[in-house]
Short mmCIF file of C-alpha atoms in Angstrom, two decimals:
data_model
loop_
_atom_site.label_atom_id
_atom_site.label_comp_id
_atom_site.label_asym_id
_atom_site.label_seq_id
_atom_site.Cartn_x
_atom_site.Cartn_y
_atom_site.Cartn_z
CA ASN A 1 -17.16 24.98 -9.84
CA ASN A 2 -20.30 22.98 -10.63
CA GLU A 3 -20.69 19.81 -8.58
CA GLN A 4 -23.21 17.09 -9.44
CA LEU A 5 -24.24 13.82 -7.78
CA PHE A 6 -26.65 11.23 -9.15
CA SER A 7 -27.44 7.97 -7.38
CA VAL A 8 -29.98 5.19 -7.98
CA PHE A 9 -30.57 2.11 -5.84
CA HIS A 10 -32.99 -0.69 -6.65
CA SER A 11 -33.66 -3.89 -4.71
CA GLN A 12 -36.31 -6.49 -5.47
CA ASN A 13 -37.38 -9.88 -4.17
CA LEU A 14 -38.29 -12.10 -7.09
CA SER A 15 -39.36 -14.75 -4.58
CA SER A 16 -39.06 -15.40 -0.87
CA ARG A 17 -35.61 -16.93 -1.50
CA PHE A 18 -34.24 -14.88 -4.39
CA ASN A 19 -33.23 -11.20 -4.40
CA TYR A 20 -31.23 -8.90 -6.62
CA ALA A 21 -30.01 -5.36 -5.99
CA ILE A 22 -28.13 -2.76 -8.02
CA LEU A 23 -26.59 0.57 -7.05
CA TYR A 24 -25.15 3.21 -9.36
CA THR A 25 -23.59 6.48 -8.22
CA LYS A 26 -21.98 9.18 -10.32
CA LYS A 27 -20.20 12.24 -8.96
CA SER A 28 -18.64 14.99 -11.04
CA TYR A 29 -17.02 18.29 -10.17
CA ASP A 30 -15.76 20.95 -12.57
CA GLY A 31 -13.41 22.62 -10.10
CA TYR A 32 -12.49 26.24 -9.38
CA TYR A 33 -9.16 26.26 -11.18
CA THR A 34 -7.76 25.14 -14.50
CA ASN A 35 -7.53 21.35 -14.86
CA GLN A 36 -9.22 20.55 -11.54
CA GLY A 37 -12.27 18.49 -12.52
CA THR A 38 -13.12 15.04 -11.11
CA ASN A 39 -15.41 12.24 -12.23
CA HIS A 40 -16.30 9.25 -10.06
CA ASN A 41 -18.42 6.26 -11.13
CA PHE A 42 -19.47 3.47 -8.77
CA PHE A 43 -21.55 0.40 -9.63
CA GLN A 44 -22.49 -2.50 -7.38
CA SER A 45 -24.74 -5.49 -8.00
CA ASN A 46 -25.71 -8.40 -5.75
CA ILE A 47 -27.68 -11.58 -6.32
CA THR A 48 -28.61 -13.58 -3.21
CA TYR A 49 -30.28 -16.97 -2.96
CA SER A 50 -31.23 -19.04 0.08
CA SER A 51 -32.32 -22.66 0.25
CA LYS A 52 -35.81 -23.64 1.27
CA ASP A 53 -34.69 -24.67 4.76
CA LYS A 54 -32.60 -21.47 5.15
CA ARG A 55 -29.47 -23.48 5.90
CA ASN A 56 -27.58 -22.40 2.76
CA LYS A 57 -27.19 -18.90 1.42
CA THR A 58 -25.33 -17.88 -1.72
CA LYS A 59 -24.34 -14.39 -2.77
CA LEU A 60 -22.87 -13.33 -6.11
CA PHE A 61 -21.49 -9.80 -6.24
CA TYR A 62 -19.73 -7.41 -8.57
CA ASN A 63 -18.24 -4.01 -7.71
CA HIS A 64 -16.83 -1.48 -10.16
CA GLN A 65 -15.29 1.85 -9.32
CA ARG A 66 -13.59 4.35 -11.61
CA LEU A 67 -12.08 7.62 -10.47
CA PHE A 68 -10.81 10.17 -12.95
CA TYR A 69 -9.39 13.41 -11.68
CA ASN A 70 -7.33 16.12 -13.27
CA GLN A 71 -4.07 17.03 -11.54
CA ASN A 72 -3.15 20.71 -11.79
CA GLY A 73 -0.32 20.62 -9.22
CA GLY A 74 -1.93 23.50 -7.30
CA VAL A 75 -1.70 27.24 -7.96
CA GLN A 76 1.72 28.49 -8.99
CA ASN A 77 1.86 31.27 -6.44
CA ASP A 78 0.04 30.89 -3.09
CA SER A 79 0.27 34.62 -2.47
CA SER A 80 -1.85 35.29 -5.57
CA PHE A 81 -4.71 33.61 -3.70
CA ILE A 82 -3.97 34.99 -0.23
CA ASN A 83 -3.66 38.61 -1.45
CA ASP A 84 -6.73 38.46 -3.70
CA VAL A 85 -8.95 41.23 -2.33
CA PHE A 86 -11.68 40.62 -4.91
CA SER A 87 -13.68 37.63 -3.74
CA SER A 88 -15.59 37.56 -7.03
CA ARG A 89 -12.42 37.07 -9.08
CA ASN A 90 -12.59 34.15 -11.49
CA ARG A 91 -10.39 31.41 -10.04
CA LEU A 92 -9.77 30.10 -13.57
CA LEU A 93 -7.49 33.12 -14.05
CA PHE A 94 -4.94 31.75 -11.58
CA ASP A 95 -1.96 29.99 -13.12
CA VAL A 96 -1.54 26.33 -12.14
CA ASN A 97 1.52 24.09 -12.23
CA LEU A 98 0.07 21.38 -14.51
CA GLU A 99 -2.43 22.06 -17.27
CA ASN A 100 -2.59 18.64 -18.96
CA ALA A 101 -2.13 16.07 -16.21
CA PHE A 102 -4.66 13.53 -14.96
CA LEU A 103 -4.85 10.41 -12.81
CA LYS A 104 -7.22 7.48 -13.32
CA ASP A 105 -7.96 4.71 -10.81
CA ALA A 106 -10.00 1.65 -11.75
CA PHE A 107 -11.20 -1.05 -9.36
CA ASN A 108 -13.13 -4.24 -10.16
CA LYS A 109 -14.15 -7.03 -7.81
CA ILE A 110 -16.22 -10.10 -8.56
CA GLY A 111 -16.87 -12.99 -6.21
CA ILE A 112 -19.13 -15.49 -4.56
CA ILE A 113 -19.91 -16.09 -0.88
CA GLN A 114 -21.37 -19.36 0.32
CA LYS A 115 -22.78 -19.59 3.88
CA CYS A 116 -23.79 -22.99 5.24
CA LEU A 117 -25.44 -23.87 8.54
CA LEU A 118 -23.91 -27.27 9.36
CA ILE A 119 -25.31 -27.96 12.83
CA SER A 120 -28.09 -26.32 14.81
CA LYS A 121 -29.20 -27.76 18.12
CA SER A 122 -30.99 -26.59 21.25
CA ASP A 123 -30.84 -27.74 24.85
CA SER A 124 -33.75 -28.23 27.26
CA LEU A 125 -33.89 -24.46 27.88
CA LEU A 126 -34.06 -23.74 24.13
CA ASN A 127 -30.56 -22.23 24.09
CA LYS A 128 -29.23 -22.68 20.56
CA THR A 129 -25.77 -23.66 19.31
CA ASP A 130 -25.04 -23.11 15.61
CA HIS A 131 -22.06 -24.28 13.58
CA ASN A 132 -21.50 -22.35 10.34
CA ILE A 133 -18.97 -22.47 7.55
CA ASP A 134 -18.38 -19.54 5.18
CA ILE A 135 -16.50 -19.80 1.90
CA GLU A 136 -15.59 -16.79 -0.24
CA PHE A 137 -13.81 -16.56 -3.59
CA SER A 138 -13.05 -13.19 -5.15
CA LEU A 139 -11.03 -11.73 -8.00
CA ILE A 140 -9.83 -8.14 -7.71
CA SER A 141 -8.22 -5.89 -10.31
CA GLN A 142 -6.70 -2.48 -9.47
CA ASN A 143 -5.11 -0.14 -12.00
CA ARG A 144 -3.69 3.35 -11.65
CA THR A 145 -2.57 5.46 -14.61
CA TYR A 146 -0.95 8.90 -14.46
CA PHE A 147 -0.39 11.07 -17.52
CA ASP A 148 1.09 14.49 -18.08
CA SER A 149 2.69 16.47 -20.87
CA LEU A 150 5.90 18.49 -20.62
CA GLN A 151 5.66 21.29 -18.05
CA ASP A 152 8.05 24.02 -16.93
CA GLN A 153 10.27 22.23 -14.39
CA PHE A 154 7.46 21.23 -12.03
CA TYR A 155 9.19 17.88 -11.58
CA SER A 156 12.89 17.61 -10.86
CA TYR A 157 13.44 14.54 -13.05
CA SER A 158 12.11 12.88 -16.20
CA TYR A 159 13.65 9.43 -16.31
CA TYR A 160 12.03 7.88 -19.37
CA ASP A 161 10.44 10.61 -21.46
CA SER A 162 11.04 14.36 -21.45
CA LEU A 163 7.91 15.12 -23.50
CA SER A 164 5.14 13.12 -21.82
CA THR A 165 4.51 10.69 -18.99
CA LYS A 166 2.32 7.64 -18.73
CA ASP A 167 3.01 5.87 -15.45
CA THR A 168 1.01 2.74 -14.68
CA LEU A 169 0.65 0.52 -11.62
CA SER A 170 -1.45 -2.63 -11.86
CA LYS A 171 -2.40 -5.31 -9.32
CA LYS A 172 -4.56 -8.42 -9.61
CA PHE A 173 -5.65 -10.52 -6.61
CA LEU A 174 -7.20 -13.96 -6.25
CA ASN A 175 -8.53 -14.36 -2.71
CA THR A 176 -9.97 -17.36 -0.88
CA ASP A 177 -11.44 -17.30 2.62
CA LEU A 178 -12.61 -20.33 4.60
CA THR A 179 -14.08 -19.61 8.06
CA TYR A 180 -15.72 -21.93 10.61
CA THR A 181 -17.91 -20.26 13.25
CA ILE A 182 -19.61 -21.51 16.41
CA ASN A 183 -22.33 -19.37 17.99
CA LYS A 184 -23.56 -20.56 21.38
CA GLN A 185 -26.39 -19.00 23.35
CA ILE A 186 -25.46 -19.53 27.00
CA ASP A 187 -28.72 -18.22 28.41
CA SER A 188 -31.34 -15.59 27.60
CA LEU A 189 -28.88 -12.77 28.38
CA SER A 190 -25.47 -13.98 27.20
CA ALA A 191 -23.85 -15.63 24.19
CA PHE A 192 -20.43 -16.84 23.08
CA SER A 193 -18.93 -16.97 19.59
CA CYS A 194 -15.76 -18.50 18.19
CA SER A 195 -14.49 -18.48 14.62
CA PHE A 196 -11.26 -19.54 12.99
CA GLY A 197 -10.28 -19.54 9.36
CA LEU A 198 -7.69 -19.78 6.64
CA LEU A 199 -7.12 -17.01 4.11
CA GLY A 200 -5.13 -17.43 0.90
CA GLN A 201 -4.08 -14.84 -1.65
CA ILE A 202 -2.22 -14.85 -4.97
CA TYR A 203 -1.51 -11.57 -6.70
CA THR A 204 0.53 -9.96 -9.45
CA HIS A 205 2.27 -6.59 -9.38
CA LYS A 206 3.16 -4.67 -12.56
CA ASN A 207 4.87 -1.29 -12.76
CA LEU A 208 6.73 -0.53 -16.00
CA VAL A 209 9.79 -2.85 -15.93
CA LEU A 210 8.59 -4.52 -12.69
CA ASP A 211 6.49 -7.65 -13.15
CA THR A 212 6.35 -10.04 -10.22
CA ASN A 213 4.04 -12.44 -8.37
CA PHE A 214 3.37 -12.90 -4.66
CA HIS A 215 1.25 -15.03 -2.37
CA ASN A 216 0.07 -14.86 1.21
CA LEU A 217 -1.37 -17.48 3.55
CA SER A 218 -2.76 -16.49 6.93
CA THR A 219 -4.88 -17.84 9.76
CA CYS A 220 -7.39 -15.93 11.86
CA LEU A 221 -9.08 -16.47 15.20
CA SER A 222 -11.95 -14.54 16.77
CA LEU A 223 -13.51 -14.99 20.24
CA GLY A 224 -16.52 -13.03 21.45
CA TYR A 225 -18.65 -12.84 24.55
CA ASN A 226 -21.83 -10.79 24.76
CA LYS A 227 -24.06 -10.02 27.68
CA SER A 228 -26.81 -7.48 28.20
CA ASN A 229 -24.40 -4.87 29.60
CA PHE A 230 -21.00 -6.27 28.68
CA ASN A 231 -19.25 -7.15 25.40
CA LEU A 232 -15.76 -8.53 24.80
CA LEU A 233 -14.13 -9.38 21.45
CA PHE A 234 -10.68 -10.74 20.63
CA ASN A 235 -9.25 -10.98 17.10
CA GLY A 236 -5.96 -12.42 15.90
CA ASN A 237 -4.44 -12.79 12.46
CA TYR A 238 -1.09 -14.42 11.64
CA PHE A 239 0.61 -14.90 8.25
CA ILE A 240 2.21 -18.33 8.06
CA ASN A 241 3.66 -18.04 4.56
CA GLY A 242 4.24 -15.66 1.67
CA TYR A 243 5.27 -12.04 1.18
CA ARG A 244 3.91 -11.07 4.60
CA ASN A 245 5.35 -14.12 6.35
CA GLU A 246 5.28 -13.74 10.15
CA ASN A 247 3.20 -10.54 10.00
CA PHE A 248 0.51 -10.49 12.67
CA GLU A 249 -2.24 -8.41 14.19
CA LEU A 250 -3.84 -8.76 17.63
CA SER A 251 -6.76 -6.72 18.97
CA ILE A 252 -9.12 -6.75 21.92
CA LEU A 253 -12.25 -4.64 22.38
CA GLY A 254 -14.48 -4.33 25.42
CA ASN A 255 -17.62 -2.41 26.37
CA LYS A 256 -19.31 -2.09 29.78
CA LYS A 257 -22.56 -0.27 30.55
CA ILE A 258 -23.56 0.77 34.07
CA ASN A 259 -26.90 2.59 34.00
CA SER A 260 -26.22 5.75 31.92
CA LEU A 261 -22.44 5.24 32.00
CA SER A 262 -20.76 3.47 29.08
CA ILE A 263 -17.06 2.55 29.00
CA ASP A 264 -15.24 1.41 25.84
CA LEU A 265 -11.66 0.14 25.83
CA GLY A 266 -9.57 -1.30 23.03
CA ALA A 267 -6.00 -2.21 22.17
CA GLN A 268 -4.33 -3.33 18.97
CA TYR A 269 -0.79 -4.37 18.12
CA SER A 270 0.47 -5.29 14.67
CA SER A 271 3.67 -5.96 12.77
CA SER A 272 3.33 -5.39 9.04
CA SER A 273 5.65 -5.52 6.05
CA PRO A 274 5.60 -2.43 3.81
CA SER A 275 3.68 -2.56 0.56
CA PHE A 276 5.84 -3.63 -2.36
CA GLU A 277 5.52 -0.27 -4.16
CA LEU A 278 7.18 1.39 -1.16
CA LEU A 279 10.20 -0.86 -1.71
CA LYS A 280 10.48 -0.79 -5.50
CA TYR A 281 8.91 1.69 -7.89
CA HIS A 282 9.73 3.02 -11.36
CA GLY A 283 8.03 6.08 -12.81
CA ASN A 284 8.96 8.91 -15.12
CA HIS A 285 9.39 11.39 -12.26
CA SER A 286 10.20 9.07 -9.34
CA SER A 287 12.17 5.88 -8.90
CA TRP A 288 13.48 4.07 -5.82
CA ASN A 289 14.79 0.78 -4.52
CA ASN A 290 14.42 0.50 -0.74
CA GLU A 291 14.88 -2.01 2.04
CA PHE A 292 12.55 -1.31 4.95
CA LEU A 293 11.87 -3.07 8.25
CA ASN A 294 8.41 -4.00 9.42
CA GLN A 295 6.29 -1.28 10.96
CA ASN A 296 5.16 -2.15 14.49
CA ILE A 297 2.05 -0.26 15.53
CA LEU A 298 0.51 -0.09 19.00
CA ALA A 299 -2.91 1.55 19.34
CA ILE A 300 -4.84 2.01 22.60
CA ASN A 301 -8.30 3.56 22.56
CA GLY A 302 -10.67 4.42 25.35
CA SER A 303 -13.85 6.43 25.87
CA ILE A 304 -16.34 7.19 28.64
CA SER A 305 -19.89 8.31 27.85
CA LEU A 306 -22.17 9.77 30.50
CA LYS A 307 -25.49 11.21 29.42
CA ARG A 308 -24.64 14.14 27.10
CA TRP A 309 -20.88 14.00 27.68
CA LYS A 310 -18.22 11.83 26.09
CA PHE A 311 -14.50 11.73 26.88
CA LEU A 312 -12.15 10.01 24.45
CA CYS A 313 -8.43 9.27 24.28
CA ASN A 314 -6.42 7.52 21.54
CA TYR A 315 -2.74 6.60 21.75
CA TYR A 316 -0.73 5.53 18.68
CA ASP A 317 2.89 4.41 18.78
CA VAL A 318 4.60 3.52 15.48
CA GLU A 319 8.01 1.84 15.46
CA ASN A 320 10.04 2.24 12.25
CA PRO A 321 7.42 4.57 10.69
CA ILE A 322 7.45 4.86 6.89
CA PHE A 323 6.64 8.25 5.38
CA PHE A 324 7.32 10.35 2.29
CA ASP A 325 10.20 12.74 2.92
CA TYR A 326 10.82 16.31 1.69
CA LEU A 327 11.64 14.97 -1.81
CA ALA A 328 8.49 12.81 -1.91
CA ASN A 329 10.53 9.59 -1.62
CA PRO A 330 9.57 6.81 0.82
CA SER A 331 11.73 6.93 3.92
CA GLN A 332 11.84 5.04 7.21
CA ALA A 333 12.67 6.62 10.54
CA ASP A 334 14.88 4.63 12.91
CA GLY A 335 12.81 5.10 16.03
CA PHE A 336 9.27 5.91 17.07
CA ALA A 337 6.50 8.33 16.18
CA GLN A 338 3.64 8.93 18.60
CA VAL A 339 0.28 10.61 18.32
CA ILE A 340 -1.95 11.12 21.36
CA GLN A 341 -5.46 12.35 20.67
CA SER A 342 -7.91 13.41 23.36
CA ALA A 343 -11.39 14.78 22.87
CA ILE A 344 -14.41 15.93 24.82
CA SER A 345 -17.89 16.00 23.26
CA TYR A 346 -21.21 17.44 24.39
CA ASP A 347 -24.60 16.79 22.79
CA LEU A 348 -27.78 18.70 23.62
CA ASN A 349 -31.31 18.03 22.40
CA PHE A 350 -33.97 20.33 23.86
CA LYS A 351 -37.31 21.22 22.25
CA GLY A 352 -36.08 20.89 18.69
CA VAL A 353 -32.70 22.49 19.35
CA LYS A 354 -29.75 20.16 18.79
CA LEU A 355 -26.14 20.93 19.60
CA LYS A 356 -23.25 18.61 18.81
CA SER A 357 -19.79 19.86 19.75
CA THR A 358 -16.36 18.28 20.02
CA LEU A 359 -13.00 19.69 21.05
CA ASN A 360 -9.91 17.67 20.03
CA TYR A 361 -6.30 17.99 21.14
CA GLN A 362 -3.54 16.17 19.24
CA TYR A 363 -0.02 15.71 20.60
CA GLN A 364 2.83 14.49 18.40
CA GLY A 365 5.96 12.94 19.86
CA GLY A 366 9.10 11.30 18.53
CA TYR A 367 9.49 11.82 14.78
CA THR A 368 6.91 14.51 13.91
CA ILE A 369 6.06 13.17 10.45
CA TYR A 370 2.31 13.72 10.87
CA GLN A 371 1.67 17.42 10.31
CA LEU A 372 -1.51 17.91 12.32
CA PRO A 373 -3.05 20.94 14.04
CA ASP A 374 -2.82 20.75 17.83
CA TRP A 375 -6.44 21.85 18.35
CA VAL A 376 -9.54 21.07 16.30
CA GLY A 377 -13.07 22.10 17.28
CA ILE A 378 -16.24 20.84 15.56
CA PHE A 379 -19.77 22.11 16.15
CA ASP A 380 -23.27 21.58 14.73
CA LEU A 381 -26.21 23.69 15.93
CA SER A 382 -29.64 23.14 14.41
CA TYR A 383 -33.36 23.66 15.01
CA SER A 384 -36.10 21.29 13.81
CA PHE A 385 -39.82 22.05 13.55
CA ASN A 386 -42.95 20.99 11.68
CA ALA A 387 -45.05 23.17 9.37
CA PHE A 388 -48.35 22.89 7.51
CA LYS A 389 -49.88 20.54 10.08
CA SER A 390 -46.73 18.40 10.25
CA ALA A 391 -46.81 17.74 6.49
CA LEU A 392 -43.46 19.54 6.14
CA LYS A 393 -40.51 18.83 8.43
CA LEU A 394 -37.71 21.41 8.47
CA ASN A 395 -34.23 21.35 9.93
CA ILE A 396 -32.09 24.52 9.83
CA GLY A 397 -28.62 24.82 11.24
CA PHE A 398 -24.98 25.82 11.20
CA GLN A 399 -21.97 23.55 11.33
CA GLY A 400 -18.27 24.14 11.10
CA LYS A 401 -14.82 23.60 12.49
CA ILE A 402 -12.00 25.65 13.95
CA TYR A 403 -8.35 24.59 14.00
CA SER A 404 -5.06 25.95 15.30
CA ASP A 405 -1.89 26.69 13.32
CA PHE A 406 -0.15 23.80 11.56
CA THR A 407 2.43 23.25 8.84
CA LEU A 408 0.98 22.31 5.47
CA MET A 409 1.99 19.07 3.80
CA ASP A 410 2.96 19.01 0.13
CA TYR A 411 1.38 16.80 -2.53
CA ARG A 412 2.76 14.84 -5.51
CA PRO A 413 0.24 14.42 -8.36
CA ASP A 414 2.09 11.55 -10.09
CA LEU A 415 2.26 9.46 -6.90
CA ASP A 416 -1.04 10.66 -5.40
CA VAL A 417 0.60 11.04 -1.96
CA PHE A 418 1.15 13.76 0.61
CA PHE A 419 4.69 14.32 1.92
CA VAL A 420 6.29 16.36 4.70
CA SER A 421 7.12 19.99 4.06
CA ASN A 422 8.19 23.03 6.06
CA GLN A 423 7.50 25.70 3.43
CA LYS A 424 4.24 27.20 4.70
CA GLN A 425 2.46 27.62 8.02
CA GLN A 426 -1.33 27.55 7.87
CA ASN A 427 -2.80 30.01 10.34
CA SER A 428 -5.73 29.13 12.58
CA ASN A 429 -9.07 29.50 10.87
CA VAL A 430 -12.81 28.95 11.18
CA MET A 431 -14.88 27.35 8.39
CA ALA A 432 -18.68 27.40 8.81
CA ASP A 433 -21.60 26.07 6.76
CA PHE A 434 -25.31 26.87 6.69
CA TYR A 435 -27.78 24.14 5.80
CA LEU A 436 -31.50 23.55 5.44
CA ASN A 437 -33.15 20.12 5.23
CA ALA A 438 -36.81 19.61 4.31
CA LYS A 439 -38.89 16.42 4.18
CA ILE A 440 -42.33 15.83 2.68
CA LYS A 441 -43.32 12.18 3.07
CA THR A 442 -40.63 10.24 1.12
CA VAL A 443 -39.11 13.31 -0.57
CA ASN A 444 -36.05 14.96 1.00
CA PHE A 445 -34.64 18.32 -0.11
CA PHE A 446 -31.51 20.04 1.14
CA PHE A 447 -29.80 23.38 0.58
CA THR A 448 -26.28 24.15 1.81
CA VAL A 449 -24.00 27.18 1.77
CA SER A 450 -20.54 25.79 2.43
CA HIS A 451 -17.81 27.98 3.88
CA PHE A 452 -20.18 30.96 3.95
CA ASN A 453 -17.63 32.99 5.93
CA ALA A 454 -14.99 32.74 3.16
CA GLY A 455 -13.00 35.96 2.84
CA VAL A 456 -14.36 37.54 6.03
CA SER A 457 -10.95 37.33 7.72
CA GLY A 458 -8.82 37.05 4.59
CA TYR A 459 -8.04 34.34 2.08
CA ASN A 460 -5.35 32.39 3.88
CA TYR A 461 -7.00 28.96 4.05
CA PHE A 462 -5.22 25.96 2.50
CA THR A 463 -5.57 22.18 2.89
CA ALA A 464 -2.10 21.47 1.43
CA LEU A 465 0.76 23.46 -0.03
CA HIS A 466 -0.49 25.25 -3.20
CA TYR A 467 -4.03 23.87 -2.69
CA PRO A 468 -6.50 26.45 -1.28
CA SER A 469 -9.64 25.31 0.47
CA PRO A 470 -12.84 25.87 -1.55
CA ASP A 471 -14.44 29.31 -1.41
CA ARG A 472 -18.10 29.89 -0.62
CA TYR A 473 -20.35 27.65 -2.71
CA PHE A 474 -23.95 26.41 -2.80
CA LYS A 475 -25.42 22.92 -2.90
CA LEU A 476 -28.94 21.81 -3.82
CA GLY A 477 -30.13 18.22 -3.50
CA LEU A 478 -33.22 16.08 -3.91
CA ARG A 479 -33.72 12.53 -2.64
CA TRP A 480 -36.85 10.59 -3.51
CA MET A 481 -37.51 7.11 -2.11
CA PHE A 482 -39.96 5.00 -4.12
CA LEU A 483 -41.57 2.28 -2.00
CA ASN A 484 -43.66 -0.58 -3.34
#
């Protein structure tokens, strides 16, 4: 169950106009159970250059991400975990459904962004108006590979090979983005912005016997107005040609501040075609050929903040929702699914004592395809103080969450998706962590005991069917910032 994280970031100005930066992060986790380890590598590099007059800026970038994680299919018998009265028992002794399966995701993106200031003028009151054009070209490659060897009837079907599986899904994208933006300063307190653009995309899709090409062409429009105590933003996107022809998305966001009162309101409506792999897919354990309608999604969000209190409400309405059914096949409901989330938060900061708490209530209407707990509570209580004449800064606290009963979803390792299930009810539970943070100049140290109350009220805590939540474990970390 060893978990390790290593990250390095370096940025340097070679001149006043030229900069390069690199970031590398590696995460690895051995896991509690047989065949549960993960390994994640992330690399990012940027090179930026600006002209002498600052009117042109160029950015070259490259991103690479590789995720490798073993897929054990969960423990074979959930009761073997729930009824384990010996908390020190070696979790590697539990039988798992898959002992030789793994999934690998690889992502690569390379591109260039060119920003040009075309026009910049000021009026008699020194209010500026800028005209900018942004051009971006990028090439993206995404690959997913799943492998397993023959197991004892974990999967219902083996279409192509009864001894081993090697399912692959590959996508390659060529994206272009041309955007024209006007930023106008109306006066010292307010400003207006307008941007419109054209986005093009060509991509290939490969999945065993499936090999096809697509393209998309869309336009976008954005209007914004900012004032000292008021902000309003409108965004629109419409596909005029291609696979997502006639898809669209409209959104509006607004914020108003009145003394210590802040009001945020937002609405979004979209009509979107399903991803191609939801329509046609061929794998060793799953295969389908579907015809789905567009999903129409309405989202309305609002919040009110007053001093230490915050009230929030989110409403989601999905027409023709697509989900994975009890057999882990994509399915579309002929109707609506709604989720209404409401929350109340309270933050307290008094003489080094900080309290952050949130209580959430989630209501599901229509087709109940989202298996969520009705109630979720989150808290974080900490105390900060200085020691050794303020040379050492300490922060000690507890954080955790409590949730009500809910039905666990199931998980398919070969597809890497969760699907609806009615096999097991997860009882309400509390999961709490203890943490300590210390800082000496530019050195940060932390120590965490996660889920320190594991086993106190039994061992019935799962995140998905056959997948128990982690037991009690410790974390140590060191972060050192070198400044020159």
